[in-house]
C-alpha cells in the first residue's frame, strides 16, 4: 500500500495474508466510514479485531482516525513498512516467500496479559464494552446509529467465531440499513 488506504481500500488489504505499506507521508490507513454514518461493510468489522485486538479495532472504527505506517506496524495492521521505491520488489519477494513457505502468513499481534484479560475474558469484555458504549454516548449523544451498529457487528462476530458467512451477512445487512438512514444521507 502506498498512499491512502482508507475504507474499502484497507478492508481489501485485510483479506490478504500479508500487508506491506510504504513509509511515505502520503500513506495512511483507516476505516473512516463512521464519519459518513456507515460501518466498514466489506468485512472490516470482522477482519480487523482478530488482527489488531478489540480495543485498537474499536478505536479505529469508532473514531475513523487515520493510522500512519509506523503505528500500523506496531499494532499489527501491516507486516512490513518499506520505502516507496522498494515496495514492488519487496511485495514480489514476499509473495514468492508466501507461496514457497519461506514466509509465514500474518499472525495476530501478541497481547499483553492485561489486554488478554480485557479482550478475551467475559469480565474484561463486560468492562470494555461498558467503557466503549459510554464513550460513544458521550461523543454522539445517541444521535448517530453507526457507532452502535459497529459495536453490534463486532459483538455478533465474537458470538459466532466460526461462522464467517453469518458474520459477513450480518455486517452487510447493517451496512444497508445505515446507508438508508437520514444521518448517513446527511453526512455523505
PDB file of N, CA and C in Angstrom, residues 39-43 45 153 164-178:
ATOM      1  N   UNK A  39     -20.758   1.874   8.426  1.00  0.00           N
ATOM      2  CA  UNK A  39     -19.795   0.987   9.080  1.00  0.00           C
ATOM      3  C   UNK A  39     -18.955   0.339   7.997  1.00  0.00           C
ATOM      4  N   UNK A  40     -17.769  -0.155   8.339  1.00  0.00           N
ATOM      5  CA  UNK A  40     -16.978  -0.874   7.329  1.00  0.00           C
ATOM      6  C   UNK A  40     -17.772  -2.091   6.850  1.00  0.00           C
ATOM      7  N   UNK A  41     -18.179  -2.092   5.594  1.00  0.00           N
ATOM      8  CA  UNK A  41     -19.101  -3.113   5.110  1.00  0.00           C
ATOM      9  C   UNK A  41     -18.500  -4.153   4.182  1.00  0.00           C
ATOM     10  N   UNK A  42     -17.186  -4.198   4.097  1.00  0.00           N
ATOM     11  CA  UNK A  42     -16.516  -5.172   3.232  1.00  0.00           C
ATOM     12  C   UNK A  42     -15.688  -6.145   4.075  1.00  0.00           C
ATOM     13  N   UNK A  43     -16.190  -6.411   5.279  1.00  0.00           N
ATOM     14  CA  UNK A  43     -15.518  -7.353   6.171  1.00  0.00           C
ATOM     15  C   UNK A  43     -14.695  -6.695   7.262  1.00  0.00           C
ATOM     16  N   UNK A  45     -15.429  -4.973   9.979  1.00  0.00           N
ATOM     17  CA  UNK A  45     -15.816  -5.165  11.382  1.00  0.00           C
ATOM     18  C   UNK A  45     -15.457  -6.561  11.881  1.00  0.00           C
ATOM     19  N   UNK A 153     -21.976  -5.268  15.311  1.00  0.00           N
ATOM     20  CA  UNK A 153     -21.314  -6.172  14.360  1.00  0.00           C
ATOM     21  C   UNK A 153     -20.159  -6.918  15.022  1.00  0.00           C
ATOM     22  N   UNK A 164     -18.172 -17.536   9.583  1.00  0.00           N
ATOM     23  CA  UNK A 164     -17.790 -16.330   8.851  1.00  0.00           C
ATOM     24  C   UNK A 164     -18.891 -15.858   7.919  1.00  0.00           C
ATOM     25  N   UNK A 165     -19.593 -16.772   7.264  1.00  0.00           N
ATOM     26  CA  UNK A 165     -20.657 -16.359   6.342  1.00  0.00           C
ATOM     27  C   UNK A 165     -21.737 -15.569   7.068  1.00  0.00           C
ATOM     28  N   UNK A 166     -22.148 -16.047   8.234  1.00  0.00           N
ATOM     29  CA  UNK A 166     -23.180 -15.346   9.008  1.00  0.00           C
ATOM     30  C   UNK A 166     -22.667 -13.995   9.495  1.00  0.00           C
ATOM     31  N   UNK A 167     -21.406 -13.946   9.867  1.00  0.00           N
ATOM     32  CA  UNK A 167     -20.821 -12.691  10.346  1.00  0.00           C
ATOM     33  C   UNK A 167     -20.823 -11.634   9.243  1.00  0.00           C
ATOM     34  N   UNK A 168     -20.391 -12.033   8.046  1.00  0.00           N
ATOM     35  CA  UNK A 168     -20.343 -11.079   6.938  1.00  0.00           C
ATOM     36  C   UNK A 168     -21.746 -10.686   6.480  1.00  0.00           C
ATOM     37  N   UNK A 169     -22.685 -11.617   6.535  1.00  0.00           N
ATOM     38  CA  UNK A 169     -24.075 -11.322   6.167  1.00  0.00           C
ATOM     39  C   UNK A 169     -24.659 -10.291   7.135  1.00  0.00           C
ATOM     40  N   UNK A 170     -24.405 -10.487   8.424  1.00  0.00           N
ATOM     41  CA  UNK A 170     -24.891  -9.561   9.442  1.00  0.00           C
ATOM     42  C   UNK A 170     -24.315  -8.166   9.196  1.00  0.00           C
ATOM     43  N   UNK A 171     -23.024  -8.102   8.912  1.00  0.00           N
ATOM     44  CA  UNK A 171     -22.369  -6.826   8.630  1.00  0.00           C
ATOM     45  C   UNK A 171     -23.002  -6.148   7.412  1.00  0.00           C
ATOM     46  N   UNK A 172     -23.189  -6.895   6.340  1.00  0.00           N
ATOM     47  CA  UNK A 172     -23.784  -6.334   5.114  1.00  0.00           C
ATOM     48  C   UNK A 172     -25.184  -5.781   5.382  1.00  0.00           C
ATOM     49  N   UNK A 173     -25.977  -6.556   6.136  1.00  0.00           N
ATOM     50  CA  UNK A 173     -27.350  -6.127   6.414  1.00  0.00           C
ATOM     51  C   UNK A 173     -27.375  -4.826   7.214  1.00  0.00           C
ATOM     52  N   UNK A 174     -26.497  -4.711   8.208  1.00  0.00           N
ATOM     53  CA  UNK A 174     -26.446  -3.474   8.982  1.00  0.00           C
ATOM     54  C   UNK A 174     -25.921  -2.312   8.130  1.00  0.00           C
ATOM     55  N   UNK A 175     -24.977  -2.592   7.246  1.00  0.00           N
ATOM     56  CA  UNK A 175     -24.470  -1.550   6.352  1.00  0.00           C
ATOM     57  C   UNK A 175     -25.613  -0.981   5.515  1.00  0.00           C
ATOM     58  N   UNK A 176     -26.423  -1.853   4.946  1.00  0.00           N
ATOM     59  CA  UNK A 176     -27.541  -1.413   4.104  1.00  0.00           C
ATOM     60  C   UNK A 176     -28.520  -0.573   4.916  1.00  0.00           C
ATOM     61  N   UNK A 177     -28.834  -1.032   6.132  1.00  0.00           N
ATOM     62  CA  UNK A 177     -29.745  -0.254   6.986  1.00  0.00           C
ATOM     63  C   UNK A 177     -29.186   1.134   7.263  1.00  0.00           C
ATOM     64  N   UNK A 178     -27.894   1.208   7.577  1.00  0.00           N
ATOM     65  CA  UNK A 178     -27.277   2.507   7.860  1.00  0.00           C
ATOM     66  C   UNK A 178     -27.258   3.410   6.629  1.00  0.00           C
TER      67      UNK A 178
END
